[in-house]
Amino acid sequence: MPSRGKKRARGALKAAKEPDLKVPKSEIPKAGEEPAPVKMSGKRNAGKTSARETGTGVEQEGNQKTYTHWLMKSEPESRLEKGVDVKFGIEDLKAQPNQTACWDGVRNYQARNFLRDMKVGQKAFFYHSNCKEPGVAGIIKVVKEAYPDHTQFEKKDPHYDSSSSKENPKWWMVDVKFVRMTQRFIPLAELKRHHQAHKTSGGPLKDMALFTRQRLSVQPLTVEEFEFVLSLEEEKPH
DNA sequence: GCCAACGTTGGC
DNA sequence: GCCAACGTTGGC
């Protein structure tokens, strides 16, 4: 949720202007810093994925699957959260200086851990959530790896977190840049139909996090999932 | 606006 | 450590 200036969407961010030095995200969170990592229900990882595919930071040891593609949710319609409009659709990202913004406001540990796994150059779908027409609107890419989300320290920010400190920040964000709109908007309903069909056929969307991890605002996609969704661009909407 | 899903909090 | 209450996410 990036939010620029005062607006932000869940997971939004704001124009990323400062060239600050990057934080060594390499440092692993010390134990205790976060609530138990959520277990991803194992059964859906049937198959190849090694357990722990959704690293939760703590178990960031080396065994977890490395993701290269993502889906990031943000709200394109105005909504007040503690008096602040959290709207941040893909058009808002395009309008930022250099079409770049920081994805701030993520306040879920699992989503935060995924943000910390992101590498410069990786692509993500910009997903419109909590709106009239939810779905994939475009493609963005990571242009700066994880660094502390400053909004956690700002008392007036809707995502202020009094339990965090600058010495040991709890929440992180990345900078993303607009790449392009998808050739057509790909509605959630359409993705869901494929997901349902693939559950029986074994197709690429059978385990898509959008459906299996319902409320995660930052989620990983396998290459197969990413490419399948992209292939829908060329099809007629239906 | 409703409400299901599900993460978080806090009592015990 | 369990689990009920609560709060949030986000589709519909």
XYZ file of C-alpha atoms (C1' of nucleotides) in Angstrom:
262
model
C 0.000 0.000 0.000
C 1.743 2.866 -1.247
C 0.653 6.223 -0.454
C 1.921 9.342 -1.795
C 1.629 12.319 0.287
C -1.468 11.910 2.139
C -3.112 9.222 0.281
C -2.290 5.702 0.465
C -3.878 2.540 -0.107
C -3.475 -0.429 1.989
C -0.029 -1.208 1.145
C 0.509 1.930 -0.543
C 3.288 4.244 -0.683
C 4.413 7.635 -1.413
C 6.713 9.170 -3.823
C 10.078 7.844 -3.174
C 12.313 10.699 -3.508
C 15.178 10.227 -1.294
C 18.128 8.301 -2.490
C 18.824 6.958 0.868
C 21.314 4.303 1.378
C 19.898 0.988 1.519
C 19.300 -0.917 4.535
C 20.972 -4.180 4.882
C 17.933 -6.266 4.850
C 20.272 -9.052 5.333
C 20.013 -8.696 8.988
C 17.569 -11.154 10.152
C 14.917 -10.240 12.540
C 15.804 -11.335 15.932
C 13.583 -13.786 17.456
C 10.820 -12.375 19.409
C 10.488 -9.437 17.231
C 7.447 -10.814 15.676
C 4.482 -12.915 16.301
C 4.699 -16.380 15.195
C 5.091 -16.799 11.577
C 2.038 -18.091 10.109
C 2.088 -21.534 8.873
C 0.942 -21.852 5.422
C -1.337 -24.658 5.343
C 0.838 -27.345 4.123
C -1.399 -29.322 1.980
C -1.681 -26.893 -0.719
C 1.954 -26.958 -1.273
C 1.676 -30.427 -2.381
C 4.164 -31.169 -4.871
C 7.347 -29.504 -5.353
C 7.342 -26.735 -3.015
C 9.453 -27.275 -0.050
C 7.726 -26.750 3.142
C 8.057 -23.259 4.370
C 7.662 -21.877 0.976
C 6.355 -18.725 2.393
C 9.232 -17.742 4.442
C 8.236 -15.772 7.380
C 11.438 -14.119 8.146
C 12.286 -16.176 11.089
C 12.722 -19.322 9.206
C 14.562 -17.498 6.570
C 17.170 -20.084 6.614
C 17.772 -21.298 3.224
C 15.267 -23.849 2.613
C 12.422 -21.757 1.584
C 11.371 -21.211 -1.893
C 12.658 -18.149 -3.610
C 10.024 -16.125 -5.344
C 10.616 -13.849 -8.251
C 7.153 -12.528 -9.028
C 4.572 -10.815 -6.886
C 1.088 -9.440 -6.619
C 0.513 -6.265 -4.639
C -2.884 -4.978 -3.650
C -3.878 -1.371 -3.410
C -7.161 0.481 -3.347
C -8.055 2.633 -6.337
C -11.103 4.185 -4.723
C -11.193 6.757 -1.975
C -11.650 5.477 1.532
C -10.879 7.225 4.763
C -8.789 5.519 7.333
C -8.365 7.615 10.445
C -9.363 10.592 8.421
C -6.838 9.983 5.699
C -7.700 8.906 2.191
C -5.964 5.668 1.391
C -6.749 5.696 -2.307
C -3.838 4.643 -4.462
C -4.665 3.078 -7.786
C -2.343 2.380 -10.640
C -3.184 5.746 -12.156
C -1.932 7.331 -8.978
C 1.334 5.457 -9.301
C 1.686 6.610 -12.904
C 1.244 10.163 -11.752
C 4.121 10.025 -9.284
C 7.454 11.605 -10.070
C 9.363 9.086 -12.115
C 6.245 6.888 -11.860
C 7.769 5.559 -8.693
C 6.429 5.269 -5.175
C 7.166 3.516 -1.926
C 4.842 0.735 -0.886
C 4.170 1.808 2.655
C 1.547 0.865 5.145
C 1.890 -2.885 5.072
C 1.080 -4.074 8.584
C 0.953 -7.807 8.319
C 4.016 -9.857 9.126
C 3.765 -12.266 6.313
C 3.272 -9.520 3.769
C 6.152 -7.631 5.334
C 8.385 -10.633 4.988
C 7.544 -10.913 1.331
C 8.432 -7.256 0.881
C 11.818 -8.030 2.390
C 12.328 -10.861 -0.048
C 11.865 -8.648 -3.080
C 14.815 -7.875 -5.315
C 15.397 -4.990 -7.657
C 14.064 -5.724 -11.104
C 11.422 -8.223 -10.055
C 7.957 -7.729 -11.421
C 4.635 -7.595 -9.700
C 1.040 -7.245 -10.681
C -0.641 -4.101 -9.441
C -3.947 -5.404 -8.125
C -6.934 -3.202 -7.423
C -8.733 -4.261 -4.274
C -11.713 -3.211 -2.246
C -13.323 -1.543 -5.205
C -16.045 -1.809 -7.773
C -13.967 -3.952 -10.048
C -11.212 -5.847 -8.332
C -8.480 -7.315 -10.489
C -5.078 -6.926 -12.102
C -4.604 -3.516 -13.632
C -0.960 -3.402 -14.556
C 2.622 -4.380 -14.004
C 5.151 -2.735 -11.748
C 8.721 -3.543 -10.825
C 10.824 -3.287 -7.717
C 13.310 -0.451 -7.964
C 14.517 -0.353 -4.382
C 14.718 -3.178 -1.903
C 13.285 -3.159 1.572
C 13.965 -0.303 3.967
C 12.072 0.857 7.020
C 8.583 2.191 6.405
C 8.698 5.715 7.800
C 4.955 5.903 8.277
C 5.201 3.643 11.308
C 6.888 6.538 13.146
C 4.478 9.258 12.116
C 1.799 9.791 14.680
C -0.684 11.226 12.279
C -0.340 8.458 9.803
C -3.118 5.889 9.792
C -0.478 3.208 9.981
C 1.453 4.710 12.868
C 2.743 1.996 15.173
C 3.692 3.113 18.642
C 5.292 -0.233 19.352
C 7.976 0.224 16.749
C 11.236 2.105 17.133
C 13.753 3.567 14.757
C 16.409 1.410 16.324
C 14.443 -1.679 15.528
C 11.806 -0.943 12.949
C 9.006 -3.386 12.643
C 7.653 -2.483 9.221
C 9.372 -2.265 5.877
C 8.610 -1.107 2.392
C 10.064 -1.232 -1.093
C 9.933 1.245 -3.943
C 8.113 0.232 -7.064
C 7.905 1.745 -10.504
C 5.131 1.601 -13.032
C 5.997 -0.633 -15.971
C 2.799 -0.765 -17.999
C -0.897 -1.325 -17.846
C -1.984 -4.805 -18.742
C -3.422 -4.907 -22.239
C -6.771 -5.212 -20.612
C -7.976 -5.183 -17.045
C -8.065 -8.745 -15.734
C -10.938 -9.063 -13.309
C -10.807 -11.060 -10.139
C -13.894 -12.970 -11.231
C -12.092 -14.231 -14.286
C -9.032 -15.259 -12.307
C -11.316 -17.029 -9.907
C -12.937 -19.042 -12.652
C -9.545 -20.224 -13.796
C -8.544 -20.978 -10.243
C -11.633 -23.118 -9.775
C -11.118 -24.932 -13.038
C -7.453 -25.481 -12.310
C -8.190 -27.040 -8.974
C -9.574 -29.995 -10.870
C -7.454 -29.840 -13.967
C -4.224 -29.175 -12.132
C -3.680 -25.970 -14.071
C -1.320 -23.166 -13.100
C -3.677 -21.165 -10.903
C -4.727 -24.023 -8.684
C -2.801 -22.743 -5.674
C -2.778 -19.042 -6.425
C -2.321 -17.096 -3.209
C -4.996 -14.622 -4.197
C -7.480 -17.379 -3.405
C -5.663 -19.527 -0.924
C -4.353 -16.665 1.210
C -7.257 -14.417 0.927
C -6.196 -11.439 2.946
C -2.542 -11.140 2.104
C -1.869 -7.783 0.504
C 1.588 -8.664 -0.773
C 1.894 -12.129 -2.148
C 4.239 -14.227 -4.231
C 3.420 -15.782 -7.567
C 5.185 -18.650 -9.198
C 6.524 -18.009 -12.665
C 3.790 -20.263 -14.013
C 1.108 -18.259 -12.266
C 2.559 -14.981 -13.459
C 2.792 -16.134 -17.034
C -0.639 -17.645 -17.072
C -2.203 -14.436 -15.840
C -0.231 -12.499 -18.425
C -1.461 -14.815 -21.150
C -4.997 -13.725 -20.348
C -4.181 -10.282 -21.643
C -4.585 -11.479 -25.178
C -7.831 -13.230 -24.653
C -11.205 -11.748 -24.878
C -12.650 -10.855 -21.623
C -15.113 -13.411 -20.513
C -23.671 -2.274 3.764
C -23.123 -7.066 4.894
C -20.447 -10.532 6.288
C -16.923 -14.459 5.792
C -12.232 -15.200 6.433
C -8.672 -14.801 9.264
C -4.940 -12.323 11.905
C -4.199 -10.308 16.600
C -4.920 -9.608 21.438
C -5.406 -10.753 25.983
C -7.538 -13.439 29.859
C -6.891 -17.426 32.069
C -0.483 -22.295 25.305
C -5.496 -22.230 24.399
C -9.107 -19.902 22.670
C -12.859 -16.355 22.632
C -13.395 -11.728 21.485
C -12.215 -8.385 18.532
C -10.532 -5.902 14.437
C -9.446 -5.800 9.600
C -9.581 -7.236 4.769
C -11.923 -7.232 0.881
C -15.499 -9.578 -2.129
C -20.073 -9.200 -3.246
